[in-house]
Each structure stands twice: as structure tokens, then as C-alpha cells.
PDB file of C-alpha atoms in Angstrom:
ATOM      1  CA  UNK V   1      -4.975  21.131 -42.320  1.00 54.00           C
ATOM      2  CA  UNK V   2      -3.705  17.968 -43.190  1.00 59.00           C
ATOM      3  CA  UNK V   3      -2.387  16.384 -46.471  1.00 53.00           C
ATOM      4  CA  UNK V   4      -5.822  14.366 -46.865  1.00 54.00           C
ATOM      5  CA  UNK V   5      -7.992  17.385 -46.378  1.00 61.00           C
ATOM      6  CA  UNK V   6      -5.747  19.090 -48.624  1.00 59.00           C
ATOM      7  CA  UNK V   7      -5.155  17.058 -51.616  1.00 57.00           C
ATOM      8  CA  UNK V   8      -9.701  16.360 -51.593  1.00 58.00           C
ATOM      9  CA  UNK V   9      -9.772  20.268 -51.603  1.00 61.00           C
ATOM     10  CA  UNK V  10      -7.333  20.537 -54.631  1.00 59.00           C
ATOM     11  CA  UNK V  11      -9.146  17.759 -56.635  1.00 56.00           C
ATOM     12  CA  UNK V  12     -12.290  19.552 -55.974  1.00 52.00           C
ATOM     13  CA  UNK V  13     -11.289  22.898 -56.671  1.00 49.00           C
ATOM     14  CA  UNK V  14     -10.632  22.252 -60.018  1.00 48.00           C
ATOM     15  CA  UNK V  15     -12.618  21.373 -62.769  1.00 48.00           C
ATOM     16  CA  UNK V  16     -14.631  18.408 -63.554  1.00 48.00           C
ATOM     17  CA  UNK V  17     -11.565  17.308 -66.000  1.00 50.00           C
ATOM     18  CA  UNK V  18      -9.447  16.726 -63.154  1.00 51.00           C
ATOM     19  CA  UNK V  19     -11.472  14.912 -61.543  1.00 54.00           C
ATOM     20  CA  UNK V  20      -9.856  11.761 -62.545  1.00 60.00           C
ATOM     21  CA  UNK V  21      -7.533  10.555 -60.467  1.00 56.00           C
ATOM     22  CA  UNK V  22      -3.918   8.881 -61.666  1.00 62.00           C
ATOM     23  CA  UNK V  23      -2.944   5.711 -60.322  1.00 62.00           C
ATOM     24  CA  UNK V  24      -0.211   7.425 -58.336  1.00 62.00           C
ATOM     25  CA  UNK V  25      -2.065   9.812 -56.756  1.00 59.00           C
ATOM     26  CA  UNK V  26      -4.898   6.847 -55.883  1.00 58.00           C
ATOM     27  CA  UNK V  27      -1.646   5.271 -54.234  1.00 62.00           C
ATOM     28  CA  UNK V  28      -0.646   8.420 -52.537  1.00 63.00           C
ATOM     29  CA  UNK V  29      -3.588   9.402 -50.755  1.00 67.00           C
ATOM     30  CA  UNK V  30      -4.218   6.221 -48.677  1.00 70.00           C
ATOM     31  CA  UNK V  31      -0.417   6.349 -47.566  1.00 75.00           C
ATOM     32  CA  UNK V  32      -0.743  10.162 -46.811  1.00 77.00           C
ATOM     33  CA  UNK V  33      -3.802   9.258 -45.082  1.00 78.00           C
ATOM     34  CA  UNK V  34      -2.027   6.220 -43.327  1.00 82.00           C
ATOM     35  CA  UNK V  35       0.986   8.664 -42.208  1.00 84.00           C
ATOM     36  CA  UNK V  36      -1.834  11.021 -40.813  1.00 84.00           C
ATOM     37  CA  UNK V  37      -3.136   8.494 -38.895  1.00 86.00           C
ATOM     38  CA  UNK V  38       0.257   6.736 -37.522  1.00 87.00           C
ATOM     39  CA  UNK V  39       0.858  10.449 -36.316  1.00 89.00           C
ATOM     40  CA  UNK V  40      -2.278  10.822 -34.247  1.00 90.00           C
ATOM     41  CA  UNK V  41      -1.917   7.541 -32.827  1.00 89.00           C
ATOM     42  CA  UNK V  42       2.015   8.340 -32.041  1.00 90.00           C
ATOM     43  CA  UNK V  43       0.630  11.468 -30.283  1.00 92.00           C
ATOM     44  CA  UNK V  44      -2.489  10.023 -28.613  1.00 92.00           C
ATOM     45  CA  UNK V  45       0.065   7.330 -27.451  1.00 92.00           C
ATOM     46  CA  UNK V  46       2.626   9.848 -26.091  1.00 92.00           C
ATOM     47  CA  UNK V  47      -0.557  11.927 -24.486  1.00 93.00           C
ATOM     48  CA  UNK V  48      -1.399   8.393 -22.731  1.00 93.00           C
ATOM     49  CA  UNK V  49       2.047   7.758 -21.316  1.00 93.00           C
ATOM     50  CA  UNK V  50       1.881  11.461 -20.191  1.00 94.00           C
ATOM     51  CA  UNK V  51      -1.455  10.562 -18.168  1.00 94.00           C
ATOM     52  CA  UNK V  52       0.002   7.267 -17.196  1.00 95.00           C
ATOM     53  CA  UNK V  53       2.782   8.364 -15.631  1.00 95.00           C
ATOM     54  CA  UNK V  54       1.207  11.434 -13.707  1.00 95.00           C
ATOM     55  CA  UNK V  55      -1.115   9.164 -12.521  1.00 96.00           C
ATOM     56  CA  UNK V  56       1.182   6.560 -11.713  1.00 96.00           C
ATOM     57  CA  UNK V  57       3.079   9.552  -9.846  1.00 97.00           C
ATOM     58  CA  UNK V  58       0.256  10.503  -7.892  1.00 97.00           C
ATOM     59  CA  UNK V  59      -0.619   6.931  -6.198  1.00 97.00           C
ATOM     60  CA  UNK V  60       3.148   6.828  -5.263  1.00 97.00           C
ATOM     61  CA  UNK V  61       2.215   9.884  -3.418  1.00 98.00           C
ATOM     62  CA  UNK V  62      -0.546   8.847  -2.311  1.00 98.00           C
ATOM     63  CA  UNK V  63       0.732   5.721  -0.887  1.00 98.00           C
ATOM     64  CA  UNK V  64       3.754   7.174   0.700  1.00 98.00           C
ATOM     65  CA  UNK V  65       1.354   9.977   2.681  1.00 98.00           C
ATOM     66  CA  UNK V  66      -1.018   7.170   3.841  1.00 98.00           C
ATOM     67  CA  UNK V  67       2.174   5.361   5.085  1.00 98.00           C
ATOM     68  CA  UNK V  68       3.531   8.352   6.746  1.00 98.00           C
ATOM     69  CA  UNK V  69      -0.014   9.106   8.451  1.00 97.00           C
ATOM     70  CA  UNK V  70       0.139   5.756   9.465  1.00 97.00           C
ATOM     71  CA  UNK V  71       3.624   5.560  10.650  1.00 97.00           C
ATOM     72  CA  UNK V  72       2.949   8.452  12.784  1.00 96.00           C
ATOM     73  CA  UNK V  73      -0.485   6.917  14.362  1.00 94.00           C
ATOM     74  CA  UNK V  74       1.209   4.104  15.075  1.00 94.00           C
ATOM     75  CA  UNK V  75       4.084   5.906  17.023  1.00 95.00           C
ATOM     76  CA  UNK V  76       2.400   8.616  18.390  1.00 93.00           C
ATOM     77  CA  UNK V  77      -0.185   5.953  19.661  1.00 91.00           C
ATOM     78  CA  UNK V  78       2.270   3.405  20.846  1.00 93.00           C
ATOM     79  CA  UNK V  79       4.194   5.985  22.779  1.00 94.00           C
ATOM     80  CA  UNK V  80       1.541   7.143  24.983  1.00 91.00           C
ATOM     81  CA  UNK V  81       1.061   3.311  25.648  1.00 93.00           C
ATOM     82  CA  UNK V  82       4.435   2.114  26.052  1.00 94.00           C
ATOM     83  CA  UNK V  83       4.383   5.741  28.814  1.00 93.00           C
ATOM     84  CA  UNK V  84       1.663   4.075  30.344  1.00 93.00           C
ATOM     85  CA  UNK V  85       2.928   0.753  30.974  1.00 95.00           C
ATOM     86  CA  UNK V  86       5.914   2.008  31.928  1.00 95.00           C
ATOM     87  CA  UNK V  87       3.780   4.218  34.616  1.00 96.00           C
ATOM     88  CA  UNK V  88       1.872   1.281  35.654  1.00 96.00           C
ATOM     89  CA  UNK V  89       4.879  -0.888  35.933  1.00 96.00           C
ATOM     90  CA  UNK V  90       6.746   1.826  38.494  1.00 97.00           C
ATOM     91  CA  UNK V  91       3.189   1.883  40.511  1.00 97.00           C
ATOM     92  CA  UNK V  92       3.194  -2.038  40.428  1.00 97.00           C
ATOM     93  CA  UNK V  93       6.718  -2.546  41.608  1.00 98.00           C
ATOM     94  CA  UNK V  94       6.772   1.096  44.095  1.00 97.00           C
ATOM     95  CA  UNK V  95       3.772  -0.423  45.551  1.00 97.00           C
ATOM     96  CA  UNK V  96       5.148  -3.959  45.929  1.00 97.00           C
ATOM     97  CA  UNK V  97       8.735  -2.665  47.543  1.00 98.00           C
ATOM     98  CA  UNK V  98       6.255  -0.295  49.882  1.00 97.00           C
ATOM     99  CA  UNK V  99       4.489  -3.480  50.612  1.00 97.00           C
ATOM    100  CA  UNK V 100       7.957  -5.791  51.483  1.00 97.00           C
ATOM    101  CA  UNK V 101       9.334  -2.893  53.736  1.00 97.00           C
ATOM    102  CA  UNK V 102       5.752  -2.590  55.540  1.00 97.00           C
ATOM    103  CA  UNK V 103       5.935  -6.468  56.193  1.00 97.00           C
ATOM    104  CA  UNK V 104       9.493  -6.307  57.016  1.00 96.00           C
ATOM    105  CA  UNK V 105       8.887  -3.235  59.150  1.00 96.00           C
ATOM    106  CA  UNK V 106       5.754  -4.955  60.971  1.00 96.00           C
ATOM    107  CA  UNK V 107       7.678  -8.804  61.504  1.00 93.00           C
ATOM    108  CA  UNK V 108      10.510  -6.347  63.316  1.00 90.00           C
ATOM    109  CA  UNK V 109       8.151  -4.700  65.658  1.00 93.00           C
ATOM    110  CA  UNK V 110       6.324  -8.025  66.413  1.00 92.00           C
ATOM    111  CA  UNK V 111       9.596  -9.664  66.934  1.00 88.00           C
ATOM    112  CA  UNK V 112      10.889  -6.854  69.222  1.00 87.00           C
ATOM    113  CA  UNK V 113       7.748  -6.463  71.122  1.00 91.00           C
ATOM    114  CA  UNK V 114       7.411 -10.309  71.590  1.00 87.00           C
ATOM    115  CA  UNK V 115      11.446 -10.048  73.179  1.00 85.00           C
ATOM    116  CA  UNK V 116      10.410  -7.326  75.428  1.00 86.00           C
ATOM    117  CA  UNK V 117       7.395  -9.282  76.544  1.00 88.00           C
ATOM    118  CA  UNK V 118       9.450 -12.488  77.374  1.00 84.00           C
ATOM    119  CA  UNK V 119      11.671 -10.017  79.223  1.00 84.00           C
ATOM    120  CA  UNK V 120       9.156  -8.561  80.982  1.00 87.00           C
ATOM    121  CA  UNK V 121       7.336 -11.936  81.992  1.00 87.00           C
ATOM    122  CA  UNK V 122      11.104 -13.217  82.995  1.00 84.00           C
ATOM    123  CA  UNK V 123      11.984 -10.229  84.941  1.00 87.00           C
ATOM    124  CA  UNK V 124       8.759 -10.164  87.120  1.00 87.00           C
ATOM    125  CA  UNK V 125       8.765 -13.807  87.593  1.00 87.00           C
ATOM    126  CA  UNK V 126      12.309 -13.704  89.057  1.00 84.00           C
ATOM    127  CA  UNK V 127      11.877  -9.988  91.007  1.00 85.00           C
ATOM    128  CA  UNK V 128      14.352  -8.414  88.805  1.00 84.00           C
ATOM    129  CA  UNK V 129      14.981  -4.755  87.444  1.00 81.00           C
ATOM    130  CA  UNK V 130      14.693  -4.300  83.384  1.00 76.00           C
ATOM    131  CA  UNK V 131      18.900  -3.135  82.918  1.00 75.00           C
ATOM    132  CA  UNK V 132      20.287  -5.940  85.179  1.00 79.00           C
ATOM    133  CA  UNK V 133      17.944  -8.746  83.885  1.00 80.00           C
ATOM    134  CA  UNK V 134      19.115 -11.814  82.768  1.00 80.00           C
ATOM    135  CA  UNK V 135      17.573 -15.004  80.764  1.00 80.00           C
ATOM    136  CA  UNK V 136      18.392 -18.261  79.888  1.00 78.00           C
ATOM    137  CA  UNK V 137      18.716 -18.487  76.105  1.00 77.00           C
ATOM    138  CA  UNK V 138      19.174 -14.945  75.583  1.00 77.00           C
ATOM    139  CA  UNK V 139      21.941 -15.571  72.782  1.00 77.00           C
ATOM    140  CA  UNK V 140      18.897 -18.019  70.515  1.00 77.00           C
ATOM    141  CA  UNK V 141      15.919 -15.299  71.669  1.00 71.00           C
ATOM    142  CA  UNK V 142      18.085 -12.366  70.017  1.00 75.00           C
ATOM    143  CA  UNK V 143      19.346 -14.443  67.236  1.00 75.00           C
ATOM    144  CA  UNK V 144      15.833 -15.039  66.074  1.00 68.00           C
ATOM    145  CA  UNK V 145      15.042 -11.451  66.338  1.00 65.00           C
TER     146      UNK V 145
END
């Protein structure tokens, strides 16, 4: 019970003589009733800050999960693509070296069959056997092979 509820139930308890009311006590009351009030509002205020800062607690929480969640998308996501690129990229270049060698691989055996061909041709033309055949510009026609 507060002082304001109290001091109305004392002045009503008593008789109708004391029902008058001294300037002192008129001053009183309002300033007990004041103080009353300056308390709730210092403990509604405190309640408040209470509220406030739990809830200012919780979004801080809040936002730090939704940046870890999204922190871990983002790497778990870019990982399996930067895995991927780097897969296609070793395809890509595997493929491209496989290519080179299959060229290289395929000008050689061209060249080589095109030598033994002029060999041939030369070594018919002048009744000659393949090991003791000779031809004029051998040192250029094996230089270019």
C-alpha cells in the first residue's frame, strides 16, 4: 500500500471532525503522491531498459547467426564451384596437351612416311637395295624431318 492510499484511509477512518485537512497535510499529499509516481516511472523506466536491452541482445544474435548461415552458404557453395572449375580447367588443358602430342605424333609419322616414300621412289628409280641407298639432298630431306 502506498503513502496516498494510506494517508485517504486514515482521513477516512476517523471521524467526520477530522475530516478537515491542515494546510500541511494538503501540501504533503500531492508530494507523497508525486514521489509515488516518480517511483513507478523510475521502475517502469528501468523495466524498459531491461526489455531494451534483451531485445537489443537478441537482434545481435540474430544478425550474427544469419551472417554465419550466410558465410557458410557462401563457402560451402563457392567451394564446390571453385572444385569444379578447377576440374574443368585440368579437362580443358589434359585435353589440349592430348591434342598437341596427337598432332605432333601424326606430323612425325607423315613426315617419316613421306621420307620413306621418296626413298622408295629413289631407290627403284635407280635399281638400288633399301640399306645401301643413297640420295641427293639427303642431309635437307632429314633435316626437315
Amino acid at each position: 500500500m502506498n503513502v496516498l492510499e494510506q494517508w485517504q484511509e486514515d482521513s477516512g477512518a476517523e471521524g467526520d471532525d477530522d475530516d478537515i485537512i491542515t494546510e500541511e497535510e494538503a501540501m504533503m499529499a500531492p508530494k507523497a503522491k508525486q514521489r509515488v509516481e516518480v517511483q513507478q516511472v523510475h521502475q517502469m523506466a528501468a523495466r524498459d531498459t531491461r526489455y531494451l536491452w534483451c531485445s537489443q541482445i537478441l537482434v545481435l544474435f540474430l544478425m550474427l547467426g544469419a551472417a554465419a548461415i550466410v558465410s557458410a552458404g557462401t563457402y560451402i557453395f563457392l567451394q564446390q564451384e571453385e572444385d569444379d572449375d578447377f576440374d574443368n580447367s585440368y579437362d580443358h588443358f589434359t585435353n589440349t596437351i592430348k591434342d598437341a602430342a596427337e598432332f605432333h605424333v601424326r606430323n612425325i609419322w607423315l613426315t617419316t612416311r613421306s621420307m620413306a616414300s621418296t626413298v622408295s621412289s629413289q631407290a627403284q628409280e635407280l635399281g638400288m637395295e633399301f640399306p645401301l641407298v643413297t640420295i641427293p639432298g639427303f642431309e635437307a630431306l632429314g633435316g626437315a624431318a
